[in-house]
Amino acid sequence: MKTIRRILVLALIAVVASSVAYADDKKIDYSALPVKARAFLETYFGKQPKVREVEMEREGYSVELRNGYDVKFDRDGKLIEVEAPSRRTVSQTIAKDVLPAKAIEYLQEKGVADRINDIEILHNGDYLVEIDRIVNEYKLRFDSNGNVEKKRVR
Protein backbone atom coordinates (compact mmCIF):
# COMPACT_ATOMS: atom_id res chain seq x y z
CA MET A 1 0.00 0.00 0.00
CA LYS A 2 2.88 2.37 0.80
CA THR A 3 4.38 1.71 -2.62
CA ILE A 4 1.15 2.69 -4.35
CA ARG A 5 0.98 5.91 -2.32
CA ARG A 6 4.56 6.76 -3.21
CA ILE A 7 3.86 6.18 -6.90
CA LEU A 8 0.75 8.37 -6.73
CA VAL A 9 2.63 11.15 -4.92
CA LEU A 10 5.47 11.03 -7.45
CA ALA A 11 2.98 11.12 -10.34
CA LEU A 12 1.26 14.13 -8.78
CA ILE A 13 4.59 15.91 -8.33
CA ALA A 14 5.46 15.23 -11.99
CA VAL A 15 2.14 16.67 -13.17
CA VAL A 16 2.54 19.80 -11.04
CA ALA A 17 6.15 20.28 -12.14
CA SER A 18 5.26 19.99 -15.82
CA SER A 19 2.41 22.49 -15.49
CA VAL A 20 4.75 24.95 -13.76
CA ALA A 21 7.25 24.54 -16.61
CA TYR A 22 4.58 25.50 -19.14
CA ALA A 23 3.65 28.53 -17.07
CA ASP A 24 7.09 29.99 -17.88
CA ASP A 25 5.95 30.77 -21.46
CA LYS A 26 4.54 34.26 -21.77
CA LYS A 27 3.10 36.18 -24.68
CA ILE A 28 5.06 39.23 -25.74
CA ASP A 29 4.77 41.90 -28.41
CA TYR A 30 6.50 41.40 -31.77
CA SER A 31 8.64 44.49 -31.13
CA ALA A 32 10.14 42.76 -28.06
CA LEU A 33 11.84 40.13 -30.25
CA PRO A 34 15.60 40.52 -30.70
CA VAL A 35 16.60 42.51 -33.80
CA LYS A 36 18.13 39.39 -35.39
CA ALA A 37 14.85 37.47 -35.09
CA ARG A 38 12.79 40.33 -36.53
CA ALA A 39 15.29 40.69 -39.39
CA PHE A 40 14.85 37.00 -40.28
CA LEU A 41 11.06 37.25 -40.22
CA GLU A 42 11.01 40.45 -42.25
CA THR A 43 13.44 39.03 -44.81
CA TYR A 44 11.47 35.86 -45.48
CA PHE A 45 7.90 36.76 -44.53
CA GLY A 46 7.57 40.40 -45.59
CA LYS A 47 8.43 43.78 -44.12
CA GLN A 48 5.49 43.48 -41.74
CA PRO A 49 5.05 39.75 -41.12
CA LYS A 50 1.55 38.73 -40.14
CA VAL A 51 2.18 37.43 -36.65
CA ARG A 52 -0.48 35.48 -34.79
CA GLU A 53 1.44 35.06 -31.54
CA VAL A 54 4.89 35.60 -30.03
CA GLU A 55 5.89 33.76 -26.88
CA MET A 56 8.96 34.01 -24.74
CA GLU A 57 9.93 30.52 -23.67
CA ARG A 58 12.62 29.20 -21.41
CA GLU A 59 15.08 28.67 -24.29
CA GLY A 60 14.08 31.62 -26.45
CA TYR A 61 11.19 32.80 -28.58
CA SER A 62 8.43 31.08 -30.51
CA VAL A 63 6.64 32.95 -33.30
CA GLU A 64 3.46 31.66 -34.86
CA LEU A 65 2.62 33.36 -38.15
CA ARG A 66 -0.87 33.69 -39.56
CA ASN A 67 0.14 31.66 -42.62
CA GLY A 68 0.75 28.68 -40.31
CA TYR A 69 4.55 28.81 -40.07
CA ASP A 70 6.15 28.31 -36.66
CA VAL A 71 9.57 29.87 -36.19
CA LYS A 72 11.77 29.54 -33.10
CA PHE A 73 14.74 31.62 -32.05
CA ASP A 74 17.19 31.45 -29.15
CA ARG A 75 17.45 34.29 -26.63
CA ASP A 76 19.86 36.17 -28.93
CA GLY A 77 17.51 35.93 -31.91
CA LYS A 78 19.44 33.19 -33.71
CA LEU A 79 17.20 30.84 -35.69
CA ILE A 80 16.56 27.46 -34.06
CA GLU A 81 13.72 26.10 -36.17
CA VAL A 82 11.42 26.94 -39.03
CA GLU A 83 8.42 24.69 -39.59
CA ALA A 84 5.95 24.94 -42.45
CA PRO A 85 2.25 24.32 -41.93
CA SER A 86 0.95 20.80 -42.46
CA ARG A 87 1.29 19.59 -46.06
CA ARG A 88 3.23 22.72 -47.06
CA THR A 89 6.95 23.17 -47.41
CA VAL A 90 9.63 25.59 -46.26
CA SER A 91 10.52 27.94 -49.11
CA GLN A 92 13.62 26.96 -51.03
CA THR A 93 15.00 30.46 -50.42
CA ILE A 94 14.90 29.89 -46.66
CA ALA A 95 16.37 26.39 -47.03
CA LYS A 96 19.24 27.64 -49.23
CA ASP A 97 20.05 30.46 -46.83
CA VAL A 98 19.82 28.36 -43.64
CA LEU A 99 21.34 25.01 -44.64
CA PRO A 100 24.94 24.44 -45.73
CA ALA A 101 25.43 24.26 -49.53
CA LYS A 102 26.46 20.61 -49.33
CA ALA A 103 23.17 19.69 -47.63
CA ILE A 104 21.21 21.54 -50.32
CA GLU A 105 23.16 19.68 -53.03
CA TYR A 106 22.34 16.35 -51.38
CA LEU A 107 18.65 17.22 -51.11
CA GLN A 108 18.58 18.34 -54.76
CA GLU A 109 20.31 15.12 -55.89
CA LYS A 110 17.67 13.09 -54.04
CA GLY A 111 14.88 15.20 -55.54
CA VAL A 112 13.49 16.35 -52.20
CA ALA A 113 14.80 19.93 -51.91
CA ASP A 114 11.28 21.19 -52.57
CA ARG A 115 9.75 18.86 -49.94
CA ILE A 116 11.34 20.28 -46.77
CA ASN A 117 8.71 20.62 -44.05
CA ASP A 118 10.93 21.53 -41.09
CA ILE A 119 14.50 22.67 -40.48
CA GLU A 120 15.89 22.52 -36.96
CA ILE A 121 19.33 23.75 -35.97
CA LEU A 122 20.57 21.64 -33.06
CA HIS A 123 22.68 22.93 -30.15
CA ASN A 124 25.82 21.32 -31.57
CA GLY A 125 25.38 23.04 -34.96
CA ASP A 126 23.91 20.01 -36.75
CA TYR A 127 20.75 20.30 -38.81
CA LEU A 128 17.67 18.11 -38.64
CA VAL A 129 15.62 18.32 -41.84
CA GLU A 130 12.16 16.81 -42.10
CA ILE A 131 11.11 15.76 -45.59
CA ASP A 132 7.42 15.49 -46.37
CA ARG A 133 6.60 12.84 -48.90
CA ILE A 134 3.05 12.09 -50.00
CA VAL A 135 3.15 8.65 -48.41
CA ASN A 136 5.52 9.21 -45.48
CA GLU A 137 7.78 11.66 -43.71
CA TYR A 138 11.38 11.16 -42.77
CA LYS A 139 14.18 13.12 -41.20
CA LEU A 140 17.76 13.61 -42.31
CA ARG A 141 20.51 14.79 -40.03
CA PHE A 142 23.35 16.86 -41.45
CA ASP A 143 26.49 17.96 -39.65
CA SER A 144 27.47 21.64 -39.61
CA ASN A 145 29.29 21.19 -42.94
CA GLY A 146 26.29 19.64 -44.66
CA ASN A 147 27.42 16.01 -44.62
CA VAL A 148 24.61 13.50 -44.13
CA GLU A 149 25.03 11.90 -40.72
CA LYS A 150 21.84 9.97 -40.24
CA LYS A 151 18.75 9.01 -42.13
CA ARG A 152 15.69 8.28 -40.02
CA VAL A 153 12.34 7.09 -41.18
CA ARG A 154 9.39 8.18 -39.10
Coordinates of N, CA and C in Angstrom, one line a residue:
M1 N 0.8 -1.2 0.0 CA 0.0 0.0 0.0 C 0.9 1.3 0.0
K2 N 2.0 1.2 0.8 CA 2.9 2.4 0.8 C 3.5 2.6 -0.6
T3 N 3.8 1.6 -1.3 CA 4.4 1.7 -2.6 C 3.4 2.4 -3.6
I4 N 2.2 2.1 -3.5 CA 1.1 2.7 -4.4 C 1.0 4.2 -4.0
R5 N 1.0 4.5 -2.7 CA 1.0 5.9 -2.3 C 2.2 6.7 -2.8
R6 N 3.3 6.1 -2.7 CA 4.6 6.8 -3.2 C 4.5 7.0 -4.7
I7 N 4.0 6.0 -5.4 CA 3.9 6.2 -6.9 C 2.9 7.3 -7.2
L8 N 1.8 7.3 -6.5 CA 0.8 8.4 -6.7 C 1.3 9.8 -6.4
V9 N 2.0 9.9 -5.3 CA 2.6 11.1 -4.9 C 3.6 11.6 -6.0
L10 N 4.5 10.7 -6.4 CA 5.5 11.0 -7.4 C 4.8 11.4 -8.8
A11 N 3.7 10.8 -9.1 CA 3.0 11.1 -10.3 C 2.4 12.5 -10.2
L12 N 1.8 12.8 -9.0 CA 1.3 14.1 -8.8 C 2.3 15.2 -8.9
I13 N 3.5 15.0 -8.3 CA 4.6 15.9 -8.3 C 5.0 16.1 -9.8
A14 N 5.1 15.1 -10.6 CA 5.5 15.2 -12.0 C 4.5 16.1 -12.7
V15 N 3.2 15.9 -12.5 CA 2.1 16.7 -13.2 C 2.3 18.1 -12.8
V16 N 2.4 18.4 -11.5 CA 2.5 19.8 -11.0 C 3.8 20.4 -11.6
A17 N 4.9 19.7 -11.6 CA 6.2 20.3 -12.1 C 6.0 20.6 -13.6
S18 N 5.4 19.7 -14.4 CA 5.3 20.0 -15.8 C 4.3 21.2 -16.1
S19 N 3.3 21.3 -15.3 CA 2.4 22.5 -15.5 C 3.1 23.8 -15.1
V20 N 4.0 23.8 -14.1 CA 4.8 24.9 -13.8 C 5.7 25.3 -14.9
A21 N 6.3 24.3 -15.5 CA 7.3 24.5 -16.6 C 6.5 25.3 -17.8
Y22 N 5.3 24.9 -18.1 CA 4.6 25.5 -19.1 C 4.2 26.9 -18.8
A23 N 4.0 27.2 -17.5 CA 3.6 28.5 -17.1 C 4.7 29.6 -17.3
D24 N 6.0 29.1 -17.6 CA 7.1 30.0 -17.9 C 6.9 30.7 -19.2
D25 N 6.2 30.1 -20.2 CA 5.9 30.8 -21.5 C 5.0 32.0 -21.3
K26 N 5.4 33.1 -21.9 CA 4.5 34.3 -21.8 C 4.5 35.0 -23.1
K27 N 3.3 35.5 -23.4 CA 3.1 36.2 -24.7 C 3.8 37.5 -24.6
I28 N 4.4 37.9 -25.7 CA 5.1 39.2 -25.7 C 4.7 39.9 -27.1
D29 N 5.0 41.2 -27.2 CA 4.8 41.9 -28.4 C 5.9 41.6 -29.4
Y30 N 5.5 41.6 -30.7 CA 6.5 41.4 -31.8 C 7.7 42.3 -31.6
S31 N 7.5 43.5 -31.2 CA 8.6 44.5 -31.1 C 9.6 44.1 -30.0
A32 N 9.2 43.2 -29.1 CA 10.1 42.8 -28.1 C 11.1 41.7 -28.5
L33 N 10.9 41.1 -29.7 CA 11.8 40.1 -30.2 C 13.2 40.8 -30.5
P34 N 14.3 40.0 -30.4 CA 15.6 40.5 -30.7 C 15.6 41.0 -32.2
V35 N 16.5 41.9 -32.5 CA 16.6 42.5 -33.8 C 16.9 41.4 -34.8
K36 N 17.8 40.5 -34.5 CA 18.1 39.4 -35.4 C 16.9 38.5 -35.8
A37 N 16.1 38.3 -34.8 CA 14.8 37.5 -35.1 C 13.9 38.2 -36.0
R38 N 13.7 39.5 -35.7 CA 12.8 40.3 -36.5 C 13.3 40.5 -37.9
A39 N 14.7 40.6 -38.1 CA 15.3 40.7 -39.4 C 15.0 39.4 -40.2
F40 N 15.1 38.3 -39.6 CA 14.9 37.0 -40.3 C 13.4 37.0 -40.8
L41 N 12.5 37.3 -39.9 CA 11.1 37.3 -40.2 C 10.7 38.3 -41.3
E42 N 11.3 39.4 -41.2 CA 11.0 40.5 -42.3 C 11.7 40.1 -43.6
T43 N 12.8 39.4 -43.6 CA 13.4 39.0 -44.8 C 12.6 38.0 -45.5
Y44 N 12.1 37.0 -44.8 CA 11.5 35.9 -45.5 C 9.9 35.9 -45.5
F45 N 9.4 36.7 -44.6 CA 7.9 36.8 -44.5 C 7.3 38.1 -44.7
G46 N 8.1 39.1 -45.3 CA 7.6 40.4 -45.6 C 8.0 41.4 -44.6
K47 N 8.0 42.7 -45.0 CA 8.4 43.8 -44.1 C 7.6 43.9 -42.8
Q48 N 6.3 43.5 -42.9 CA 5.5 43.5 -41.7 C 4.8 42.1 -41.7
P49 N 5.6 41.1 -41.2 CA 5.1 39.8 -41.1 C 3.7 39.7 -40.3
K50 N 2.8 38.9 -40.8 CA 1.5 38.7 -40.1 C 1.7 37.7 -39.0
V51 N 1.9 38.2 -37.8 CA 2.2 37.4 -36.6 C 0.9 37.1 -35.9
R52 N 0.7 35.9 -35.6 CA -0.5 35.5 -34.8 C -0.1 35.6 -33.3
E53 N 1.1 35.1 -33.0 CA 1.4 35.1 -31.5 C 3.0 35.0 -31.4
V54 N 3.5 35.7 -30.4 CA 4.9 35.6 -30.0 C 5.0 35.2 -28.6
E55 N 5.7 34.2 -28.3 CA 5.9 33.8 -26.9 C 7.4 33.7 -26.5
M56 N 7.6 34.2 -25.3 CA 9.0 34.0 -24.7 C 8.9 32.7 -24.0
E57 N 9.8 31.8 -24.3 CA 9.9 30.5 -23.7 C 11.2 30.5 -22.9
R58 N 11.4 29.4 -22.2 CA 12.6 29.2 -21.4 C 13.9 29.3 -22.3
E59 N 13.9 28.7 -23.5 CA 15.1 28.7 -24.3 C 15.1 29.8 -25.3
G60 N 14.1 30.5 -25.5 CA 14.1 31.6 -26.5 C 12.7 32.1 -26.8
Y61 N 12.4 32.2 -28.1 CA 11.2 32.8 -28.6 C 10.5 31.9 -29.6
S62 N 9.2 31.8 -29.6 CA 8.4 31.1 -30.5 C 7.5 32.0 -31.2
V63 N 7.5 32.0 -32.5 CA 6.6 33.0 -33.3 C 5.7 32.1 -34.2
E64 N 4.4 32.3 -34.0 CA 3.5 31.7 -34.9 C 2.9 32.7 -35.8
L65 N 3.1 32.4 -37.1 CA 2.6 33.4 -38.1 C 1.2 33.0 -38.6
R66 N 0.5 33.9 -39.1 CA -0.9 33.7 -39.6 C -0.9 32.7 -40.7
N67 N 0.1 32.6 -41.5 CA 0.1 31.7 -42.6 C 0.4 30.2 -42.2
G68 N 0.6 30.0 -40.9 CA 0.7 28.7 -40.3 C 2.2 28.3 -40.0
Y69 N 3.1 29.1 -40.4 CA 4.5 28.8 -40.1 C 4.8 29.0 -38.6
D70 N 5.7 28.2 -38.0 CA 6.2 28.3 -36.7 C 7.7 28.5 -36.8
V71 N 8.2 29.6 -36.1 CA 9.6 29.9 -36.2 C 10.1 30.1 -34.8
K72 N 11.2 29.4 -34.5 CA 11.8 29.5 -33.1 C 13.2 30.1 -33.2
F73 N 13.5 30.9 -32.2 CA 14.7 31.6 -32.0 C 15.3 31.4 -30.6
D74 N 16.6 31.5 -30.5 CA 17.2 31.4 -29.2 C 17.1 32.8 -28.5
R75 N 17.6 33.0 -27.3 CA 17.4 34.3 -26.6 C 18.1 35.5 -27.4
D76 N 19.2 35.1 -28.2 CA 19.9 36.2 -28.9 C 19.2 36.5 -30.3
G77 N 18.2 35.7 -30.6 CA 17.5 35.9 -31.9 C 18.0 35.1 -33.0
K78 N 18.9 34.1 -32.7 CA 19.4 33.2 -33.7 C 18.4 32.1 -34.0
L79 N 18.2 31.8 -35.3 CA 17.2 30.8 -35.7 C 17.5 29.5 -35.1
I80 N 16.5 28.8 -34.6 CA 16.6 27.5 -34.1 C 15.8 26.5 -34.9
E81 N 14.6 27.0 -35.4 CA 13.7 26.1 -36.2 C 12.7 26.9 -37.0
V82 N 12.5 26.4 -38.2 CA 11.4 26.9 -39.0 C 10.6 25.8 -39.5
E83 N 9.3 25.8 -39.2 CA 8.4 24.7 -39.6 C 7.3 25.2 -40.4
A84 N 7.1 24.6 -41.6 CA 6.0 24.9 -42.5 C 4.7 24.3 -41.9
P85 N 3.5 24.9 -42.3 CA 2.2 24.3 -41.9 C 2.1 22.9 -42.5
S86 N 1.2 22.2 -42.0 CA 0.9 20.8 -42.5 C 0.7 20.8 -44.0
R87 N 1.4 19.8 -44.6 CA 1.3 19.6 -46.1 C 1.8 20.8 -46.9
R88 N 2.6 21.7 -46.3 CA 3.2 22.7 -47.1 C 4.7 22.6 -46.8
T89 N 5.5 23.3 -47.5 CA 7.0 23.2 -47.4 C 7.6 24.5 -47.1
V90 N 8.8 24.4 -46.5 CA 9.6 25.6 -46.3 C 10.1 26.1 -47.6
S91 N 10.1 27.4 -47.8 CA 10.5 27.9 -49.1 C 12.0 27.6 -49.4
Q92 N 12.3 27.3 -50.7 CA 13.6 27.0 -51.0 C 14.6 28.1 -50.7
T93 N 14.1 29.3 -50.8 CA 15.0 30.5 -50.4 C 15.5 30.3 -49.0
I94 N 14.5 30.1 -48.1 CA 14.9 29.9 -46.7 C 15.9 28.7 -46.5
A95 N 15.5 27.6 -47.1 CA 16.4 26.4 -47.0 C 17.8 26.7 -47.5
K96 N 17.9 27.4 -48.7 CA 19.2 27.6 -49.2 C 20.0 28.6 -48.4
D97 N 19.3 29.5 -47.7 CA 20.0 30.5 -46.8 C 20.4 29.9 -45.4
V98 N 19.6 28.9 -45.0 CA 19.8 28.4 -43.6 C 20.7 27.1 -43.6
L99 N 20.6 26.2 -44.6 CA 21.3 25.0 -44.6 C 22.7 25.2 -45.4
P100 N 23.7 24.4 -45.0 CA 24.9 24.4 -45.7 C 24.7 24.0 -47.2
A101 N 25.6 24.5 -48.1 CA 25.4 24.3 -49.5 C 25.5 22.8 -49.8
K102 N 26.3 22.0 -49.1 CA 26.5 20.6 -49.3 C 25.2 19.9 -49.0
A103 N 24.5 20.3 -48.0 CA 23.2 19.7 -47.6 C 22.1 20.0 -48.7
I104 N 22.1 21.2 -49.2 CA 21.2 21.5 -50.3 C 21.5 20.7 -51.5
E105 N 22.8 20.5 -51.9 CA 23.2 19.7 -53.0 C 22.6 18.3 -52.8
Y106 N 22.8 17.7 -51.7 CA 22.3 16.4 -51.4 C 20.8 16.3 -51.6
L107 N 20.1 17.2 -51.0 CA 18.6 17.2 -51.1 C 18.2 17.4 -52.6
Q108 N 18.9 18.2 -53.3 CA 18.6 18.3 -54.8 C 18.9 17.1 -55.5
E109 N 20.0 16.4 -55.2 CA 20.3 15.1 -55.9 C 19.2 14.1 -55.6
K110 N 18.7 14.1 -54.4 CA 17.7 13.1 -54.0 C 16.3 13.5 -54.5
G111 N 16.2 14.7 -55.0 CA 14.9 15.2 -55.5 C 13.9 15.6 -54.5
V112 N 14.4 16.0 -53.3 CA 13.5 16.4 -52.2 C 13.7 17.8 -51.7
A113 N 14.5 18.6 -52.4 CA 14.8 19.9 -51.9 C 13.5 20.8 -51.8
D114 N 12.5 20.4 -52.6 CA 11.3 21.2 -52.6 C 10.2 20.5 -51.7
R115 N 10.7 19.6 -50.8 CA 9.7 18.9 -49.9 C 10.1 19.0 -48.5
I116 N 10.9 20.1 -48.2 CA 11.3 20.3 -46.8 C 10.2 20.9 -46.0
N117 N 9.8 20.2 -44.9 CA 8.7 20.6 -44.1 C 9.2 21.3 -42.8
D118 N 10.4 21.0 -42.4 CA 10.9 21.5 -41.1 C 12.4 21.5 -41.1
I119 N 13.1 22.6 -40.7 CA 14.5 22.7 -40.5 C 14.8 23.1 -39.0
E120 N 15.5 22.2 -38.3 CA 15.9 22.5 -37.0 C 17.4 22.6 -36.8
I121 N 17.9 23.6 -36.2 CA 19.3 23.7 -36.0 C 19.6 23.3 -34.5
L122 N 20.3 22.2 -34.4 CA 20.6 21.6 -33.1 C 21.6 22.4 -32.3
H123 N 21.7 22.2 -31.0 CA 22.7 22.9 -30.1 C 24.1 22.7 -30.6
N124 N 24.4 21.6 -31.2 CA 25.8 21.3 -31.6 C 26.1 21.8 -33.0
G125 N 25.2 22.5 -33.6 CA 25.4 23.0 -35.0 C 24.9 22.1 -36.1
D126 N 24.5 20.9 -35.7 CA 23.9 20.0 -36.7 C 22.5 20.5 -37.2
Y127 N 22.1 19.9 -38.3 CA 20.7 20.3 -38.8 C 19.9 19.1 -38.9
L128 N 18.6 19.2 -38.5 CA 17.7 18.1 -38.6 C 16.6 18.6 -39.6
V129 N 16.5 17.9 -40.8 CA 15.6 18.3 -41.8 C 14.5 17.3 -42.0
E130 N 13.3 17.7 -41.9 CA 12.2 16.8 -42.1 C 11.7 17.0 -43.5
I131 N 11.6 15.8 -44.2 CA 11.1 15.8 -45.6 C 9.7 15.2 -45.6
D132 N 8.8 15.9 -46.3 CA 7.4 15.5 -46.4 C 7.2 14.8 -47.7
R133 N 7.0 13.6 -47.7 CA 6.6 12.8 -48.9 C 5.1 12.6 -48.8
I134 N 4.5 12.3 -50.0 CA 3.1 12.1 -50.0 C 2.7 10.9 -49.1
V135 N 3.5 9.9 -49.1 CA 3.1 8.7 -48.4 C 3.7 8.7 -47.0
N136 N 4.9 9.2 -46.8 CA 5.5 9.2 -45.5 C 6.4 10.4 -45.3
E137 N 6.8 10.6 -44.1 CA 7.8 11.7 -43.7 C 9.0 11.0 -43.2
Y138 N 10.2 11.7 -43.4 CA 11.4 11.2 -42.8 C 12.3 12.3 -42.5
K139 N 13.3 12.1 -41.6 CA 14.2 13.1 -41.2 C 15.6 12.7 -41.6
L140 N 16.3 13.8 -42.0 CA 17.8 13.6 -42.3 C 18.5 14.5 -41.3
R141 N 19.7 14.0 -40.9 CA 20.5 14.8 -40.0 C 21.8 15.1 -40.8
F142 N 22.1 16.4 -40.8 CA 23.4 16.9 -41.5 C 24.3 17.5 -40.4
D143 N 25.6 17.3 -40.6 CA 26.5 18.0 -39.6 C 26.6 19.4 -40.1
S144 N 27.4 20.2 -39.4 CA 27.5 21.6 -39.6 C 28.1 22.0 -41.0
N145 N 28.7 21.0 -41.6 CA 29.3 21.2 -42.9 C 28.4 20.7 -44.0
G146 N 27.2 20.1 -43.7 CA 26.3 19.6 -44.7 C 26.4 18.2 -45.0
N147 N 27.3 17.4 -44.4 CA 27.4 16.0 -44.6 C 26.3 15.3 -44.0
V148 N 25.7 14.3 -44.7 CA 24.6 13.5 -44.1 C 25.2 12.6 -43.0
E149 N 24.6 12.7 -41.8 CA 25.0 11.9 -40.7 C 24.1 10.7 -40.5
K150 N 22.8 11.0 -40.6 CA 21.8 10.0 -40.2 C 20.6 10.1 -41.1
K151 N 20.0 9.0 -41.5 CA 18.7 9.0 -42.1 C 17.8 8.3 -41.2
R152 N 16.7 8.9 -40.9 CA 15.7 8.3 -40.0 C 14.3 8.3 -40.7
V153 N 13.7 7.2 -40.7 CA 12.3 7.1 -41.2 C 11.4 7.2 -40.0
R154 N 10.4 8.0 -40.2 CA 9.4 8.2 -39.1 C 8.1 7.4 -39.4

